[in-house]
PDB file of C-alpha atoms and ligand atoms in Angstrom:
ATOM      1  CA  UNK A  17       4.118-105.367   1.250  1.00  0.00           C
ATOM      2  CA  UNK A  18       2.588-101.877   1.531  1.00  0.00           C
ATOM      3  CA  UNK A  19       3.387 -99.553   4.194  1.00  0.00           C
ATOM      4  CA  UNK A  20       2.223 -95.878   4.845  1.00  0.00           C
ATOM      5  CA  UNK A  21       1.074 -93.532   2.661  1.00  0.00           C
ATOM      6  CA  UNK A  22       3.845 -91.197   1.900  1.00  0.00           C
ATOM      7  CA  UNK A  23       2.130 -88.691  -0.330  1.00  0.00           C
ATOM      8  CA  UNK A  24      -0.341 -88.111  -2.621  1.00  0.00           C
ATOM      9  CA  UNK A  25       0.877 -86.063  -5.607  1.00  0.00           C
ATOM     10  CA  UNK A  26      -1.182 -83.502  -7.903  1.00  0.00           C
ATOM     11  CA  UNK A  27      -0.081 -82.429 -11.348  1.00  0.00           C
ATOM     12  CA  UNK A  28      -0.083 -78.445 -11.688  1.00  0.00           C
ATOM     13  CA  UNK A  29       0.172 -76.103 -14.581  1.00  0.00           C
ATOM     14  CA  UNK A  30       1.832 -73.183 -12.413  1.00  0.00           C
ATOM     15  CA  UNK A  31       3.685 -74.244  -9.255  1.00  0.00           C
ATOM     16  CA  UNK A  32       3.818 -70.777  -8.177  1.00  0.00           C
ATOM     17  CA  UNK A  33       0.006 -70.558  -8.111  1.00  0.00           C
ATOM     18  CA  UNK A  34      -0.423 -73.896  -6.384  1.00  0.00           C
ATOM     19  CA  UNK A  35       1.989 -72.765  -3.688  1.00  0.00           C
ATOM     20  CA  UNK A  36       0.071 -69.496  -3.054  1.00  0.00           C
ATOM     21  CA  UNK A  37      -3.436 -71.315  -3.014  1.00  0.00           C
ATOM     22  CA  UNK A  38      -1.872 -73.754  -0.569  1.00  0.00           C
ATOM     23  CA  UNK A  39       0.197 -71.583   1.487  1.00  0.00           C
ATOM     24  CA  UNK A  40      -2.131 -68.478   1.506  1.00  0.00           C
ATOM     25  CA  UNK A  41      -5.502 -69.565   1.001  1.00  0.00           C
ATOM     26  CA  UNK A  42      -5.563 -73.012   2.588  1.00  0.00           C
ATOM     27  CA  UNK A  43      -2.784 -71.967   5.548  1.00  0.00           C
ATOM     28  CA  UNK A  44      -0.589 -74.989   4.822  1.00  0.00           C
ATOM     29  CA  UNK A  45       3.312 -75.288   5.618  1.00  0.00           C
ATOM     30  CA  UNK A  46       4.647 -75.679   2.119  1.00  0.00           C
ATOM     31  CA  UNK A  47       8.559 -76.475   1.322  1.00  0.00           C
ATOM     32  CA  UNK A  48      10.653 -74.462  -1.132  1.00  0.00           C
ATOM     33  CA  UNK A  49      10.777 -75.566  -4.883  1.00  0.00           C
ATOM     34  CA  UNK A  50      13.083 -78.250  -5.549  1.00  0.00           C
ATOM     35  CA  UNK A  51      13.950 -79.111  -9.317  1.00  0.00           C
ATOM     36  CA  UNK A  52      14.181 -82.862 -10.422  1.00  0.00           C
ATOM     37  CA  UNK A  53      15.664 -82.915 -14.003  1.00  0.00           C
ATOM     38  CA  UNK A  54      15.975 -86.720 -13.853  1.00  0.00           C
ATOM     39  CA  UNK A  55      12.051 -86.968 -13.051  1.00  0.00           C
ATOM     40  CA  UNK A  56      11.279 -84.361 -15.363  1.00  0.00           C
ATOM     41  CA  UNK A  57       9.293 -82.429 -12.390  1.00  0.00           C
ATOM     42  CA  UNK A  58       9.556 -79.742 -10.246  1.00  0.00           C
ATOM     43  CA  UNK A  59       8.202 -80.369  -6.544  1.00  0.00           C
ATOM     44  CA  UNK A  60       6.917 -78.766  -3.354  1.00  0.00           C
ATOM     45  CA  UNK A  61       5.754 -80.523  -0.427  1.00  0.00           C
ATOM     46  CA  UNK A  62       2.656 -79.708   1.697  1.00  0.00           C
ATOM     47  CA  UNK A  63       2.737 -80.800   5.262  1.00  0.00           C
ATOM     48  CA  UNK A  64      -0.328 -82.210   6.297  1.00  0.00           C
ATOM     49  CA  UNK A  65       0.486 -84.272   9.097  1.00  0.00           C
ATOM     50  CA  UNK A  66       0.162 -87.932   8.660  1.00  0.00           C
ATOM     51  CA  UNK A  67       1.270 -87.893   4.957  1.00  0.00           C
ATOM     52  CA  UNK A  68       2.049 -85.249   2.447  1.00  0.00           C
ATOM     53  CA  UNK A  69       0.901 -83.527  -0.561  1.00  0.00           C
ATOM     54  CA  UNK A  70       3.332 -83.483  -3.493  1.00  0.00           C
ATOM     55  CA  UNK A  71       2.512 -80.700  -5.974  1.00  0.00           C
ATOM     56  CA  UNK A  72       4.298 -81.456  -9.403  1.00  0.00           C
ATOM     57  CA  UNK A  73       5.076 -79.076 -12.216  1.00  0.00           C
ATOM     58  CA  UNK A  74       6.631 -80.045 -15.458  1.00  0.00           C
ATOM     59  CA  UNK A  75      10.230 -79.450 -16.163  1.00  0.00           C
ATOM     60  CA  UNK A  76      12.048 -79.954 -19.599  1.00  0.00           C
ATOM     61  CA  UNK A  77      11.202 -81.256 -22.771  1.00  0.00           C
ATOM     62  CA  UNK A  78      10.245 -85.013 -21.988  1.00  0.00           C
ATOM     63  CA  UNK A  79       8.447 -84.310 -18.712  1.00  0.00           C
ATOM     64  CA  UNK A  80       6.233 -87.685 -17.742  1.00  0.00           C
ATOM     65  CA  UNK A  81       3.338 -85.428 -16.780  1.00  0.00           C
ATOM     66  CA  UNK A  82       2.954 -83.403 -19.619  1.00  0.00           C
ATOM     67  CA  UNK A  83       0.761 -85.691 -21.223  1.00  0.00           C
ATOM     68  CA  UNK A  84      -1.380 -85.808 -18.279  1.00  0.00           C
ATOM     69  CA  UNK A  85      -1.825 -82.098 -18.080  1.00  0.00           C
ATOM     70  CA  UNK A  86      -2.911 -82.064 -21.538  1.00  0.00           C
ATOM     71  CA  UNK A  87      -5.721 -84.019 -20.537  1.00  0.00           C
ATOM     72  CA  UNK A  88      -6.003 -82.180 -17.240  1.00  0.00           C
ATOM     73  CA  UNK A  89      -5.370 -78.447 -18.190  1.00  0.00           C
ATOM     74  CA  UNK A  90      -6.537 -77.228 -14.618  1.00  0.00           C
ATOM     75  CA  UNK A  91      -4.429 -80.021 -13.039  1.00  0.00           C
ATOM     76  CA  UNK A  92      -5.308 -83.224 -11.136  1.00  0.00           C
ATOM     77  CA  UNK A  93      -4.640 -86.110  -9.012  1.00  0.00           C
ATOM     78  CA  UNK A  94      -1.420 -87.843 -10.554  1.00  0.00           C
ATOM     79  CA  UNK A  95      -0.334 -90.682  -8.312  1.00  0.00           C
ATOM     80  CA  UNK A  96      -0.223 -91.948  -4.990  1.00  0.00           C
ATOM     81  CA  UNK A  97       2.983 -93.203  -3.317  1.00  0.00           C
ATOM     82  CA  UNK A  98       3.402 -95.868  -0.589  1.00  0.00           C
ATOM     83  CA  UNK A  99       6.375 -97.020   1.114  1.00  0.00           C
ATOM     84  CA  UNK A 100       8.021-100.141   1.309  1.00  0.00           C
ATOM     85  CA  UNK A 101      10.521-101.776   3.142  1.00  0.00           C
ATOM     86  CA  UNK A 102      12.587-103.466   0.468  1.00  0.00           C
ATOM     87  CA  UNK A 103      11.992-101.828  -3.016  1.00  0.00           C
ATOM     88  CA  UNK A 104      13.707-104.500  -5.112  1.00  0.00           C
ATOM     89  CA  UNK A 105      11.724-107.622  -3.276  1.00  0.00           C
ATOM     90  CA  UNK A 106       8.524-105.569  -3.829  1.00  0.00           C
ATOM     91  CA  UNK A 107       9.652-104.934  -7.481  1.00  0.00           C
ATOM     92  CA  UNK A 108      10.088-108.645  -8.345  1.00  0.00           C
ATOM     93  CA  UNK A 109       6.934-109.329  -6.661  1.00  0.00           C
ATOM     94  CA  UNK A 110       5.197-107.357  -8.130  1.00  0.00           C
ATOM     95  CA  UNK A 111       6.450-108.215 -11.523  1.00  0.00           C
ATOM     96  CA  UNK A 112       6.141-111.850 -10.815  1.00  0.00           C
ATOM     97  CA  UNK A 113       2.318-110.921 -10.105  1.00  0.00           C
ATOM     98  CA  UNK A 114       1.608-109.563 -13.871  1.00  0.00           C
ATOM     99  CA  UNK A 115       2.328-106.049 -12.591  1.00  0.00           C
ATOM    100  CA  UNK A 116       3.856-103.577 -15.420  1.00  0.00           C
ATOM    101  CA  UNK A 117       6.934-101.676 -13.265  1.00  0.00           C
ATOM    102  CA  UNK A 118       7.416 -98.443 -15.645  1.00  0.00           C
ATOM    103  CA  UNK A 119      11.006 -97.051 -17.174  1.00  0.00           C
ATOM    104  CA  UNK A 120      14.074 -99.638 -17.454  1.00  0.00           C
ATOM    105  CA  UNK A 121      12.570-101.342 -14.086  1.00  0.00           C
ATOM    106  CA  UNK A 122      15.354 -99.882 -11.831  1.00  0.00           C
ATOM    107  CA  UNK A 123      14.676 -97.708  -9.133  1.00  0.00           C
ATOM    108  CA  UNK A 124      15.631 -93.914  -9.371  1.00  0.00           C
ATOM    109  CA  UNK A 125      16.350 -91.698  -6.237  1.00  0.00           C
ATOM    110  CA  UNK A 126      13.317 -89.600  -5.280  1.00  0.00           C
ATOM    111  CA  UNK A 127      12.402 -86.157  -3.788  1.00  0.00           C
ATOM    112  CA  UNK A 128      13.444 -87.735  -0.785  1.00  0.00           C
ATOM    113  CA  UNK A 129      16.797 -89.001  -1.872  1.00  0.00           C
ATOM    114  CA  UNK A 130      15.113 -92.688  -1.420  1.00  0.00           C
ATOM    115  CA  UNK A 131      14.930 -95.072  -4.058  1.00  0.00           C
ATOM    116  CA  UNK A 132      11.336 -94.983  -6.364  1.00  0.00           C
ATOM    117  CA  UNK A 133       9.947 -96.793  -8.822  1.00  0.00           C
ATOM    118  CA  UNK A 134       6.315 -96.597 -10.496  1.00  0.00           C
ATOM    119  CA  UNK A 135       3.458 -98.813 -11.619  1.00  0.00           C
ATOM    120  CA  UNK A 136       1.388 -98.851 -14.387  1.00  0.00           C
ATOM    121  CA  UNK A 137      -2.221 -97.049 -13.449  1.00  0.00           C
ATOM    122  CA  UNK A 138      -3.903 -99.472 -15.856  1.00  0.00           C
ATOM    123  CA  UNK A 139      -2.757-102.345 -13.444  1.00  0.00           C
ATOM    124  CA  UNK A 140      -4.152-100.604 -10.444  1.00  0.00           C
ATOM    125  CA  UNK A 141      -7.880 -99.573 -11.612  1.00  0.00           C
ATOM    126  CA  UNK A 142      -6.706 -95.972 -12.932  1.00  0.00           C
ATOM    127  CA  UNK A 143      -4.370 -94.891 -10.170  1.00  0.00           C
ATOM    128  CA  UNK A 144      -0.610 -94.420 -11.069  1.00  0.00           C
ATOM    129  CA  UNK A 145       1.268 -95.955  -7.880  1.00  0.00           C
ATOM    130  CA  UNK A 146       4.771 -94.695  -6.725  1.00  0.00           C
ATOM    131  CA  UNK A 147       6.668 -96.994  -4.329  1.00  0.00           C
ATOM    132  CA  UNK A 148       9.498 -95.259  -2.133  1.00  0.00           C
ATOM    133  CA  UNK A 149      11.713 -97.288  -0.171  1.00  0.00           C
ATOM    134  CA  UNK A 150      11.310 -96.438   3.665  1.00  0.00           C
TER     135      UNK A 150
HETATM  136  C1  MC0 J 216      10.064 -86.963  -7.889  1.00  0.00           C
HETATM  137  C2  MC0 J 216       9.376 -88.322  -7.522  1.00  0.00           C
HETATM  138  C3  MC0 J 216       8.910 -88.165  -5.991  1.00  0.00           C
HETATM  139  O1  MC0 J 216       7.834 -88.252  -5.494  1.00  0.00           O
HETATM  140  O2  MC0 J 216       9.899 -88.814  -5.337  1.00  0.00           O
HETATM  141  C4  MC0 J 216       7.834 -88.276  -8.488  1.00  0.00           C
HETATM  142  O3  MC0 J 216       6.814 -88.471  -7.837  1.00  0.00           O
HETATM  143  S1  MC0 J 216       8.157 -87.882 -10.174  1.00  0.00           S
HETATM  144  C5  MC0 J 216       6.348 -88.100 -10.765  1.00  0.00           C
HETATM  145  C6  MC0 J 216       6.708 -87.753 -12.123  1.00  0.00           C
HETATM  146  N1  MC0 J 216       7.066 -89.213 -12.762  1.00  0.00           N
HETATM  147  C7  MC0 J 216       6.164 -90.155 -13.342  1.00  0.00           C
HETATM  148  O4  MC0 J 216       4.766 -90.126 -13.179  1.00  0.00           O
HETATM  149  C8  MC0 J 216       7.087 -91.821 -13.692  1.00  0.00           C
HETATM  150  C9  MC0 J 216       6.190 -92.504 -14.103  1.00  0.00           C
HETATM  151  N2  MC0 J 216       5.022 -92.066 -15.112  1.00  0.00           N
HETATM  152  C10 MC0 J 216       5.193 -92.614 -16.523  1.00  0.00           C
HETATM  153  O5  MC0 J 216       6.070 -93.160 -16.751  1.00  0.00           O
HETATM  154  C11 MC0 J 216       3.986 -92.076 -17.618  1.00  0.00           C
HETATM  155  O6  MC0 J 216       3.723 -90.757 -16.814  1.00  0.00           O
HETATM  156  C12 MC0 J 216       2.829 -93.118 -17.565  1.00  0.00           C
HETATM  157  C13 MC0 J 216       2.262 -93.242 -16.261  1.00  0.00           C
HETATM  158  C14 MC0 J 216       3.524 -94.188 -17.870  1.00  0.00           C
HETATM  159  C15 MC0 J 216       2.022 -92.439 -18.669  1.00  0.00           C
HETATM  160  O7  MC0 J 216       2.855 -91.849 -19.720  1.00  0.00           O
HETATM  161  P1  MC0 J 216       1.820 -91.012 -20.979  1.00  0.00           P
HETATM  162  O8  MC0 J 216       1.397 -90.393 -20.353  1.00  0.00           O
HETATM  163  O9  MC0 J 216       2.870 -90.597 -21.747  1.00  0.00           O
HETATM  164  O10 MC0 J 216       1.146 -92.091 -21.588  1.00  0.00           O
HETATM  165  P2  MC0 J 216      -0.358 -91.913 -22.131  1.00  0.00           P
HETATM  166  O11 MC0 J 216      -0.881 -90.453 -22.066  1.00  0.00           O
HETATM  167  O12 MC0 J 216      -0.243 -92.812 -23.385  1.00  0.00           O
HETATM  168  O13 MC0 J 216      -1.292 -93.038 -20.921  1.00  0.00           O
HETATM  169  C16 MC0 J 216      -1.671 -94.027 -21.224  1.00  0.00           C
HETATM  170  C17 MC0 J 216      -2.911 -94.370 -20.393  1.00  0.00           C
HETATM  171  O14 MC0 J 216      -2.530 -93.828 -19.226  1.00  0.00           O
HETATM  172  C18 MC0 J 216      -3.466 -92.945 -18.289  1.00  0.00           C
HETATM  173  N3  MC0 J 216      -2.629 -92.087 -17.470  1.00  0.00           N
HETATM  174  C19 MC0 J 216      -1.531 -91.442 -17.737  1.00  0.00           C
HETATM  175  N4  MC0 J 216      -0.978 -91.112 -16.467  1.00  0.00           N
HETATM  176  C20 MC0 J 216      -2.027 -91.220 -15.491  1.00  0.00           C
HETATM  177  C21 MC0 J 216      -2.134 -91.148 -14.415  1.00  0.00           C
HETATM  178  N5  MC0 J 216      -0.900 -90.263 -13.642  1.00  0.00           N
HETATM  179  N6  MC0 J 216      -3.033 -91.554 -13.532  1.00  0.00           N
HETATM  180  C22 MC0 J 216      -4.144 -92.227 -14.399  1.00  0.00           C
HETATM  181  N7  MC0 J 216      -3.893 -92.738 -15.571  1.00  0.00           N
HETATM  182  C23 MC0 J 216      -2.933 -91.948 -16.212  1.00  0.00           C
HETATM  183  C24 MC0 J 216      -3.744 -92.082 -19.706  1.00  0.00           C
HETATM  184  O15 MC0 J 216      -4.903 -91.274 -19.244  1.00  0.00           O
HETATM  185  C25 MC0 J 216      -3.853 -92.904 -20.675  1.00  0.00           C
HETATM  186  O16 MC0 J 216      -5.522 -93.898 -20.652  1.00  0.00           O
HETATM  187  P3  MC0 J 216      -5.970 -93.912 -21.767  1.00  0.00           P
HETATM  188  O17 MC0 J 216      -5.190 -94.891 -22.810  1.00  0.00           O
HETATM  189  O18 MC0 J 216      -7.158 -94.833 -21.373  1.00  0.00           O
HETATM  190  O19 MC0 J 216      -6.425 -92.703 -22.313  1.00  0.00           O
HETATM  191 CO1   CO J 217       5.589 -88.658  -6.191  1.00  0.00          CO
END
């Protein structure tokens, strides 16, 4: 089911500071910030060759990363995103295996304009998993 690692996401308290650190201190290629109100985050991608780092800052009142940043005020690794060929088939297979699909179970359009879903971190050894249709 799992394809390549699309991105590793870091939740950060200050996106501008994180962009400066990646662009200037680490010398990475960084995209422009993209506000995604439906996801409650503003995102930037850092190009690191075979995969990407996604920097996430909370957006709006009910951001799903707010509680995480409350527990990790200086930021931290938030999720891994794997590509799948068929996200609905993957969802149904995972649900049948007992994994908890977050939200209403229907994919949303993610940062790359493709359908995404999230799986509960407690079902995967403390790691939140995002699936993105490739
Ligand atoms: C744009 C898109 C894209 O790339 O295309 C994105 O990535 S959007 C990225 C942002 N969107 C999302 O994350 C959507 C899916 N996420 C969610 O639905 C939520 O964040 C949950 C994962 C359900 C967590 O919700 P919330 O923080 O309100 O719950 P909570 O604080 O009660 O947490 C329940 C337990 O899970 C743990 N927990 C929470 N977030 C975690 C994370 N990221 N990694 C590992 N563990 C985590 C908490 O510490 C707690 O454990 P203890 O009970 O042991 O203390
Ligand atoms: Co993501």
